[in-house]
PDB file of C-alpha atoms in Angstrom:
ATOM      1  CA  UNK A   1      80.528 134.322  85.467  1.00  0.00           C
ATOM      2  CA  UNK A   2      82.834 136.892  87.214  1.00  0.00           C
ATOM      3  CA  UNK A   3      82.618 140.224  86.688  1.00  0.00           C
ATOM      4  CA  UNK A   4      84.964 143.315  88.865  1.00  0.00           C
ATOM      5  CA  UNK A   5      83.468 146.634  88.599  1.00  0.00           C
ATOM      6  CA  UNK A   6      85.517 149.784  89.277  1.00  0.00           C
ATOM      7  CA  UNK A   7      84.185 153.226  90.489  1.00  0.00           C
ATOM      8  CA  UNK A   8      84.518 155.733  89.604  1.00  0.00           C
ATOM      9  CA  UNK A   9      85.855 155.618  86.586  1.00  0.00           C
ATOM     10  CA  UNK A  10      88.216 158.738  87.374  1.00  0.00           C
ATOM     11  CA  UNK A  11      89.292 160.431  90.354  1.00  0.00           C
ATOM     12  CA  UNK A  12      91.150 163.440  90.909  1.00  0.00           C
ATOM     13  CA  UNK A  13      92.816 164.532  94.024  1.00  0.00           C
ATOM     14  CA  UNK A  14      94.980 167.158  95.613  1.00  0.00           C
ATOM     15  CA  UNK A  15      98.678 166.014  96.028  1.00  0.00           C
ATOM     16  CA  UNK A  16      99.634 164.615  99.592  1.00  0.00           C
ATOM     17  CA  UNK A  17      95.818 163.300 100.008  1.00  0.00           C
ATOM     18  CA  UNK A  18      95.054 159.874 101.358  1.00  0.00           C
ATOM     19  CA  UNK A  19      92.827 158.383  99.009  1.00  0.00           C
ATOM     20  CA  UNK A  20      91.560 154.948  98.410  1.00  0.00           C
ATOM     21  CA  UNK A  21      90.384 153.103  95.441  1.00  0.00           C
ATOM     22  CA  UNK A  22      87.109 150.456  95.077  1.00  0.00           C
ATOM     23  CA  UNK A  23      86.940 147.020  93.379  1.00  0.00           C
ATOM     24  CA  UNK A  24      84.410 144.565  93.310  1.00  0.00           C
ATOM     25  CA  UNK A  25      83.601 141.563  92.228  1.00  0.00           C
ATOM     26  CA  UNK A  26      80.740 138.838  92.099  1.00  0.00           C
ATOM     27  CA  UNK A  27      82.086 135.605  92.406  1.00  0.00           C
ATOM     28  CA  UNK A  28      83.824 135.285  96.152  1.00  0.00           C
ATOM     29  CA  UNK A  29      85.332 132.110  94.932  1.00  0.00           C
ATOM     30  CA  UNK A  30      88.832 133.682  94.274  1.00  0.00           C
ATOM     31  CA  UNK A  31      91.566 132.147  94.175  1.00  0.00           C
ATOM     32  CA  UNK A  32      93.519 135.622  94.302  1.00  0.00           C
ATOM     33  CA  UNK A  33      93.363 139.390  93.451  1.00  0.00           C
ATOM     34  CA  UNK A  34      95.770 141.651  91.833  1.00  0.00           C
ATOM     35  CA  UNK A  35      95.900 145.444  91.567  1.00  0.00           C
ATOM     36  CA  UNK A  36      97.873 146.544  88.741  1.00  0.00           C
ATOM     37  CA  UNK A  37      98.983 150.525  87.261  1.00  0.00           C
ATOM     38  CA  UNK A  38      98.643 151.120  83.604  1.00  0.00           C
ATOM     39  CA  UNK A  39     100.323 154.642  82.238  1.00  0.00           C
ATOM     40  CA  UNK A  40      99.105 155.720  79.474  1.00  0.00           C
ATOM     41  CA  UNK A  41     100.548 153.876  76.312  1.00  0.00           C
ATOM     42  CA  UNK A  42     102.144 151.429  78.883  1.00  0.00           C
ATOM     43  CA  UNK A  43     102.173 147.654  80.155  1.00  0.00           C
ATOM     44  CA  UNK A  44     100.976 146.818  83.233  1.00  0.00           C
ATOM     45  CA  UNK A  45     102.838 146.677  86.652  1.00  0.00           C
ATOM     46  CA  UNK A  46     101.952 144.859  89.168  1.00  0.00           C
ATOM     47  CA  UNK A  47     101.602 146.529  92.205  1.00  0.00           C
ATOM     48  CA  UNK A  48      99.538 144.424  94.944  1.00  0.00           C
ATOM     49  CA  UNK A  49      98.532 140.436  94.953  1.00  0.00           C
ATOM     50  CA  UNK A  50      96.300 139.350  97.220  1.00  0.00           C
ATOM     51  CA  UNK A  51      95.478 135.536  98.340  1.00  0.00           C
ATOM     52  CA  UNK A  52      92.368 134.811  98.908  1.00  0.00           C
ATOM     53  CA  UNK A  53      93.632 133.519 102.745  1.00  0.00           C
ATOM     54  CA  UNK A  54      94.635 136.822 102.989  1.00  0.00           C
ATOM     55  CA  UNK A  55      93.403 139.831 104.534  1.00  0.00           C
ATOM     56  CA  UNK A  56      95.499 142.646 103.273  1.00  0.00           C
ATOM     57  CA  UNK A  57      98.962 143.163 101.692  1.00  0.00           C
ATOM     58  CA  UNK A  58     101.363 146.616 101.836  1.00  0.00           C
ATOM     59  CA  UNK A  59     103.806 147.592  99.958  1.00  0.00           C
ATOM     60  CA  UNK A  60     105.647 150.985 100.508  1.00  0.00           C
ATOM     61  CA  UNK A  61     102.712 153.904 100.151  1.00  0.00           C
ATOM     62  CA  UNK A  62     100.300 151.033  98.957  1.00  0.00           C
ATOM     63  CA  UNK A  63      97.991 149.476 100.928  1.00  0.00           C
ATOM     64  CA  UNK A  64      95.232 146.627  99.375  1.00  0.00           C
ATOM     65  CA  UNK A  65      92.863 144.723 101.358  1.00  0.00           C
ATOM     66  CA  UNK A  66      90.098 142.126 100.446  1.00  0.00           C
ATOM     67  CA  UNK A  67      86.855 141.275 101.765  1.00  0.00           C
ATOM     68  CA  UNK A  68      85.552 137.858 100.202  1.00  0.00           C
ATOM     69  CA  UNK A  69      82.427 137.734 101.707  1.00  0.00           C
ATOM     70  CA  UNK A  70      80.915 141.312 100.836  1.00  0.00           C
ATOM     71  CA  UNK A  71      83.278 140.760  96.986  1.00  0.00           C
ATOM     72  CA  UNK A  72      85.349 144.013  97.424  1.00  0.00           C
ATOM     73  CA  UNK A  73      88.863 145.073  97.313  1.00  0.00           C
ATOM     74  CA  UNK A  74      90.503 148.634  98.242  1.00  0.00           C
ATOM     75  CA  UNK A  75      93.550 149.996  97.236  1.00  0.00           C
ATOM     76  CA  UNK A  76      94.782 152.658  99.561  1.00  0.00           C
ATOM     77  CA  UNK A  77      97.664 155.005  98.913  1.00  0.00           C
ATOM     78  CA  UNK A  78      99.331 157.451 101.371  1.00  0.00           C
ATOM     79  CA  UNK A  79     100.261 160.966 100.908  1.00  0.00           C
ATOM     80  CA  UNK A  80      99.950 160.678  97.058  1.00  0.00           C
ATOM     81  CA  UNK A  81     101.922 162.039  94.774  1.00  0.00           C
ATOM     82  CA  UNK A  82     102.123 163.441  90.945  1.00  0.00           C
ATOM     83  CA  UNK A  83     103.670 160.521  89.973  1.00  0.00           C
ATOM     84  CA  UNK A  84     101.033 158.293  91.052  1.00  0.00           C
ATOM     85  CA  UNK A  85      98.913 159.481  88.548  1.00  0.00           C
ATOM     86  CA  UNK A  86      98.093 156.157  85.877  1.00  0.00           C
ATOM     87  CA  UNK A  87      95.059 154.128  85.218  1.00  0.00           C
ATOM     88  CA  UNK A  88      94.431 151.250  87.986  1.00  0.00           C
ATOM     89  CA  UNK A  89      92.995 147.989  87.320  1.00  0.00           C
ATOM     90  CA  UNK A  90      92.183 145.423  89.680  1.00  0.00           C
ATOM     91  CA  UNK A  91      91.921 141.470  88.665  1.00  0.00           C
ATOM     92  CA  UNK A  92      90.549 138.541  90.514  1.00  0.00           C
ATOM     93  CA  UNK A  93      91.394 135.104  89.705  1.00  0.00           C
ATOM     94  CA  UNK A  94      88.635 132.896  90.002  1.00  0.00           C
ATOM     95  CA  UNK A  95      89.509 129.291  88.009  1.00  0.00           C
ATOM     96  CA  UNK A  96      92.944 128.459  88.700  1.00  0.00           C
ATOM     97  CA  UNK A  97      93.787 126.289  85.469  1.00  0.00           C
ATOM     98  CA  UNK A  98      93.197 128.689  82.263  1.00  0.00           C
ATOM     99  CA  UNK A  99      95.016 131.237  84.357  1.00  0.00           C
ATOM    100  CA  UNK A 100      92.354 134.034  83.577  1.00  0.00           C
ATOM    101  CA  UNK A 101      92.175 137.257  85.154  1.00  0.00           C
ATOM    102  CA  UNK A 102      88.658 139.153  85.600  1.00  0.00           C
ATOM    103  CA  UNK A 103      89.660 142.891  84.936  1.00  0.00           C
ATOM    104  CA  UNK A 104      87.744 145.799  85.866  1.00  0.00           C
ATOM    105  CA  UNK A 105      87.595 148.848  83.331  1.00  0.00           C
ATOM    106  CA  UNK A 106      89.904 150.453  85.726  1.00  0.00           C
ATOM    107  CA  UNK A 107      89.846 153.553  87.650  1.00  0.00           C
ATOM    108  CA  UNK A 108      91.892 156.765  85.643  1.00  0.00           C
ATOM    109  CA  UNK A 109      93.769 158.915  88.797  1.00  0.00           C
ATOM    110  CA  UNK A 110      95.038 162.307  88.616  1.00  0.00           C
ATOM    111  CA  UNK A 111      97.114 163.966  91.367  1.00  0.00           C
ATOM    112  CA  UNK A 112      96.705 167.427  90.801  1.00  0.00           C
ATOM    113  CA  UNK A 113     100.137 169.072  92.193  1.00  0.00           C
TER     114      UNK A 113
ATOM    115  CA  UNK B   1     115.966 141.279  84.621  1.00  0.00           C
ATOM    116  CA  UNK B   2     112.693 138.901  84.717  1.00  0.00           C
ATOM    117  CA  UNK B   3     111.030 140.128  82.227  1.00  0.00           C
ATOM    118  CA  UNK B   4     107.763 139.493  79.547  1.00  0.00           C
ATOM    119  CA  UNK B   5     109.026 140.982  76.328  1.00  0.00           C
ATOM    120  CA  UNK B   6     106.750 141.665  72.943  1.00  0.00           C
ATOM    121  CA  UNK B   7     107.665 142.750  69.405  1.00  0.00           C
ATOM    122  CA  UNK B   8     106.542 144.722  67.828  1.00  0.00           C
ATOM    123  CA  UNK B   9     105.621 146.924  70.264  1.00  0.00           C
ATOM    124  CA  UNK B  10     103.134 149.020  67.316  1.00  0.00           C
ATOM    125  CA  UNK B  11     102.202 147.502  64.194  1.00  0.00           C
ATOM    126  CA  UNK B  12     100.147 148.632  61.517  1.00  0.00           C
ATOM    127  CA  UNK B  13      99.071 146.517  59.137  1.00  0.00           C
ATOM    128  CA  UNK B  14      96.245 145.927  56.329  1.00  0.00           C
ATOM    129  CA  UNK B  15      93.110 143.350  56.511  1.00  0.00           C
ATOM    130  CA  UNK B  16      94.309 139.700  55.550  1.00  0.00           C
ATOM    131  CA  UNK B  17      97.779 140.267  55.995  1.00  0.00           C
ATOM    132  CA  UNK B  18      98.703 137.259  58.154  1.00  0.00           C
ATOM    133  CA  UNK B  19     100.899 138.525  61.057  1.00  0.00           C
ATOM    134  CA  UNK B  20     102.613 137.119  64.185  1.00  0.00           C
ATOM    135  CA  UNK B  21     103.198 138.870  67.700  1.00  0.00           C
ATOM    136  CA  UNK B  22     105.959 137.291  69.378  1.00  0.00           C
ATOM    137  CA  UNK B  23     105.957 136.870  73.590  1.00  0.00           C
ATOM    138  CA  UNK B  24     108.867 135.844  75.276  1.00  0.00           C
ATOM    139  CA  UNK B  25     109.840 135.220  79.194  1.00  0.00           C
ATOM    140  CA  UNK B  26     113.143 134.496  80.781  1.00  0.00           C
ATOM    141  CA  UNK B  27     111.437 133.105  84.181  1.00  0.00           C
ATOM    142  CA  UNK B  28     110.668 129.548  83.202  1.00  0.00           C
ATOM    143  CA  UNK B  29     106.980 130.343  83.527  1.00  0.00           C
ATOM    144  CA  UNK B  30     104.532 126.933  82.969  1.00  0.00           C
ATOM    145  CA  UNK B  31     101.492 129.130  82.127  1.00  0.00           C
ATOM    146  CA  UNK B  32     101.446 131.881  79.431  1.00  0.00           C
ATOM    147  CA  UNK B  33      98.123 133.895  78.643  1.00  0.00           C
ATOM    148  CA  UNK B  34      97.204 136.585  76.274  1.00  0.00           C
ATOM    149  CA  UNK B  35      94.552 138.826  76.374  1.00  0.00           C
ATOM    150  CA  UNK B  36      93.168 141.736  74.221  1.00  0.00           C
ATOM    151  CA  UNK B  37      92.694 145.689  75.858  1.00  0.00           C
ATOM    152  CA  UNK B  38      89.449 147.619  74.398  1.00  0.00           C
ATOM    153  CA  UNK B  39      88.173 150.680  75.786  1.00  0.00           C
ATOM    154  CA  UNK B  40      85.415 150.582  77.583  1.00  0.00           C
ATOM    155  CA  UNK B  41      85.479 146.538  77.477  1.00  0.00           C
ATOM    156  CA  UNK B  42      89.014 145.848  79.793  1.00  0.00           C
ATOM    157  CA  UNK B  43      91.215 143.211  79.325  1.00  0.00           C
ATOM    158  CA  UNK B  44      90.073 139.750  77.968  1.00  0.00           C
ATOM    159  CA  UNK B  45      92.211 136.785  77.692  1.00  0.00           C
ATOM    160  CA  UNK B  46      92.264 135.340  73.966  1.00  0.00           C
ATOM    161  CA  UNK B  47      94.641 131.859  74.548  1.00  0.00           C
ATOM    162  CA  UNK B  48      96.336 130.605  77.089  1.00  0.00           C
ATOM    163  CA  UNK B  49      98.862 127.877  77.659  1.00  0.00           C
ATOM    164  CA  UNK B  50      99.466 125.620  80.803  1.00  0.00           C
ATOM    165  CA  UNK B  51     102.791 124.143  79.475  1.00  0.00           C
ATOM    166  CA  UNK B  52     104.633 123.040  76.332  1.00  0.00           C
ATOM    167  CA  UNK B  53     102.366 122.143  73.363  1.00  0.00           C
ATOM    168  CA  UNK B  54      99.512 122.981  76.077  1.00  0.00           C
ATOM    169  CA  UNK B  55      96.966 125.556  74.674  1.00  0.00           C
ATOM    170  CA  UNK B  56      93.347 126.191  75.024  1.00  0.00           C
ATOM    171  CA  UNK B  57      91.065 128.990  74.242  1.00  0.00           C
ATOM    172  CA  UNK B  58      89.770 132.155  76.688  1.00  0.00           C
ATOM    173  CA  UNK B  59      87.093 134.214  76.164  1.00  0.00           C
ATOM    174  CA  UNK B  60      87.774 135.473  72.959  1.00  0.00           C
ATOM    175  CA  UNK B  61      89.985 133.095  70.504  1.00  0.00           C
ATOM    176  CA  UNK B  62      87.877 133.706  67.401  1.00  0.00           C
ATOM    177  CA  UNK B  63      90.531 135.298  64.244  1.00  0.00           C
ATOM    178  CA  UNK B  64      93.519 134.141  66.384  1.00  0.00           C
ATOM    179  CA  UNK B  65      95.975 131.448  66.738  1.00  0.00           C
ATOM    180  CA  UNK B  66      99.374 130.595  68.923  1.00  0.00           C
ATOM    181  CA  UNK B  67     101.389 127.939  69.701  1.00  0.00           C
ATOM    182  CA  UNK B  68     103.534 126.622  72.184  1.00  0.00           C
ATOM    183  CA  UNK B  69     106.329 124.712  71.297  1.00  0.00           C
ATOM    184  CA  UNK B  70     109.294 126.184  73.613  1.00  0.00           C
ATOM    185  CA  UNK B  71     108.494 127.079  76.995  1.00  0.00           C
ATOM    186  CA  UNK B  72     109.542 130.867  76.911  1.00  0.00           C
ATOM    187  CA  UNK B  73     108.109 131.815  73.999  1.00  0.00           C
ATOM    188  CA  UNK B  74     104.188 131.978  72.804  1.00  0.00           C
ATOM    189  CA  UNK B  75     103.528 133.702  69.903  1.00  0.00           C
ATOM    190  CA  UNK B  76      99.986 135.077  68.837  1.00  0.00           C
ATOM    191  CA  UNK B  77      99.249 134.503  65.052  1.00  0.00           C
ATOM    192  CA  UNK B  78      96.471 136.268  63.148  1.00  0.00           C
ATOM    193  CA  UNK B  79      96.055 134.607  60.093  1.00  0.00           C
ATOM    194  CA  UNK B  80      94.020 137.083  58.352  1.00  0.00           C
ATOM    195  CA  UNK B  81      93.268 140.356  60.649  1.00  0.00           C
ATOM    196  CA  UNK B  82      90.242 142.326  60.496  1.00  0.00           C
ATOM    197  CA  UNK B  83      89.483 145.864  61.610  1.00  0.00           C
ATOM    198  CA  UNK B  84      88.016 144.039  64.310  1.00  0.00           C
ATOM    199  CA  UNK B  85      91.265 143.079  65.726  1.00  0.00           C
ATOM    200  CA  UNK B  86      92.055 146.584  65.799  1.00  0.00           C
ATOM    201  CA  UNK B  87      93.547 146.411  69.794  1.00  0.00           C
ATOM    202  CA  UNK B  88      96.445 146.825  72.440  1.00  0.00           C
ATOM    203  CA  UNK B  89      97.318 143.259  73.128  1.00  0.00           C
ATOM    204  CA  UNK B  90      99.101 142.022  76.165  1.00  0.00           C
ATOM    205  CA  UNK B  91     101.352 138.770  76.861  1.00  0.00           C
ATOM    206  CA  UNK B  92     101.871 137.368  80.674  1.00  0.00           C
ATOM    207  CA  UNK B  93     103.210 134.866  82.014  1.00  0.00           C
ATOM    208  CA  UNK B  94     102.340 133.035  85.861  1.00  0.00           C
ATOM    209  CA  UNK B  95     104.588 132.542  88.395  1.00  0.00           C
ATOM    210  CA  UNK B  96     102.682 129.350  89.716  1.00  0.00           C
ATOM    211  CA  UNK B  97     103.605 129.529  93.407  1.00  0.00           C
ATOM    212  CA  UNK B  98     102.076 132.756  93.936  1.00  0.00           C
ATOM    213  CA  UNK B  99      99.389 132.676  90.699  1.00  0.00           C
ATOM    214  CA  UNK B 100     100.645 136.054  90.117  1.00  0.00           C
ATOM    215  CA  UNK B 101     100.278 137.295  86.359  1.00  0.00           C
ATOM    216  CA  UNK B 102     103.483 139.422  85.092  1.00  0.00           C
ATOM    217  CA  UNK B 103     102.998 141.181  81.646  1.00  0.00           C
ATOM    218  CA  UNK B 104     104.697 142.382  78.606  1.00  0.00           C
ATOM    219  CA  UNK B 105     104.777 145.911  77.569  1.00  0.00           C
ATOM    220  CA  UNK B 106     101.743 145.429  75.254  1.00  0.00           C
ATOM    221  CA  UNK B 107     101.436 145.595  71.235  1.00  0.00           C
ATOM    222  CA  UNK B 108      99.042 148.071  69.668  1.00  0.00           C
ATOM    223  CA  UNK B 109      97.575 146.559  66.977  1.00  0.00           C
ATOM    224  CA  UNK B 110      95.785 148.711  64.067  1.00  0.00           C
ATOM    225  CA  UNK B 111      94.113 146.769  60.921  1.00  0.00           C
ATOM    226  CA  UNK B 112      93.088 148.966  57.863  1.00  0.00           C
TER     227      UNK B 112
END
């Protein structure tokens, strides 16, 4: 049974820091993995997929890269900013047919200004 | 827009008051999913459906119900809620070329 872990659970930094956030999971048998941002009372947004032939995806400030054989994913984002703060959630796919994402609890990021 | 839309977006309601969450997508989606939000426990995915009058259960189907009988639309049915049920519930929907999930804005759920 999968399972993604997130730590920490919250993280705040200084605005303009480089910071990068942890995922990982147990089962390397992924089919894909998705970060996603939650604000607070909010869907979720889908930031990042990653294949699982893949090695890393960007987009913009965001940068996500996956590891298969040690189970981990990073999210990295440049020079953050106020407006990054939000909960982020990372998902693995694991058995493509029921379509089922593995969530982690998420990690809760404040950019202090 | 693409889009995954819910209604209601809040709902309050009282234990065995049958209720219905509706989920629609304009993207001609195949697979359609919802899952359940709890703190402390993430998401986990209650039904999902891999076509037209295609459904099967997730991890956690027990109190709930849906159906499938357009292909943009897959509503979640409670027949008779508990305090249980008590939740912020999401709708996606999979683009299959890319197994990437898109969801709705969520409904939160509260049973008294």
């Amino acid at each position: 049974k999968q399972e993604v872990t997130q730590i920490p659970a919250a993280l705040s930094v200084p605005e303009g820091e480089n910071l990068v956030l942890n995922c990982s999971f147990t089962d390397s048998a992924i089919y894909n993995l998705q970060w996603f941002r939650q604000d607070p009372g909010k869907g979720l947004t889908s930031l990042l997929l990653i294949q699982s032939s893949q090695r890393e995806q960007t987009s913009g400030r965001l940068n996500a890269s996956l590891d298969k054989s040690s189970g981990r994913s990073t999210l990295y984002i440049a020079a953050s900013q106020p407006g990054d703060s939000a909960t982020y959630l990372c998902a693995a796919l694991s058995n493509f047919g029921n379509e089922k994402l593995t969530f982690g609890t998420g990690t809760r990021l404040t950019i202090i200004p | 827009e693409a889009q995954v839309t819910q209604n209601p977006r809040y709902l309050i309601t009282v234990t065995g008051k049958k209720l219905t969450v509706t989920c629609s997508q304009n993207m001609n989606h195949e697979y359609m999913s919802w899952y359940r939000q709890d703190p402390g426990l993430g998401l986990r995915q209650i039904y999902y459906s891999m076509n037209v009058e295609v459904t099967d259960k997730g991890d956690v189907p027990e109190g709930y119900k849906v159906s499938r009988k357009e292909k943009r639309n897959f509503p979640l049915i409670l027949e008779s809620p508990s305090p249980n049920q008590t939740s912020l519930y999401f709708c996606a929907s999979t683009y299959l070329r890319t197994n990437e999930q898109f969801f709705g804005p969520g409904t939160r759920l509260t049973v008294l």
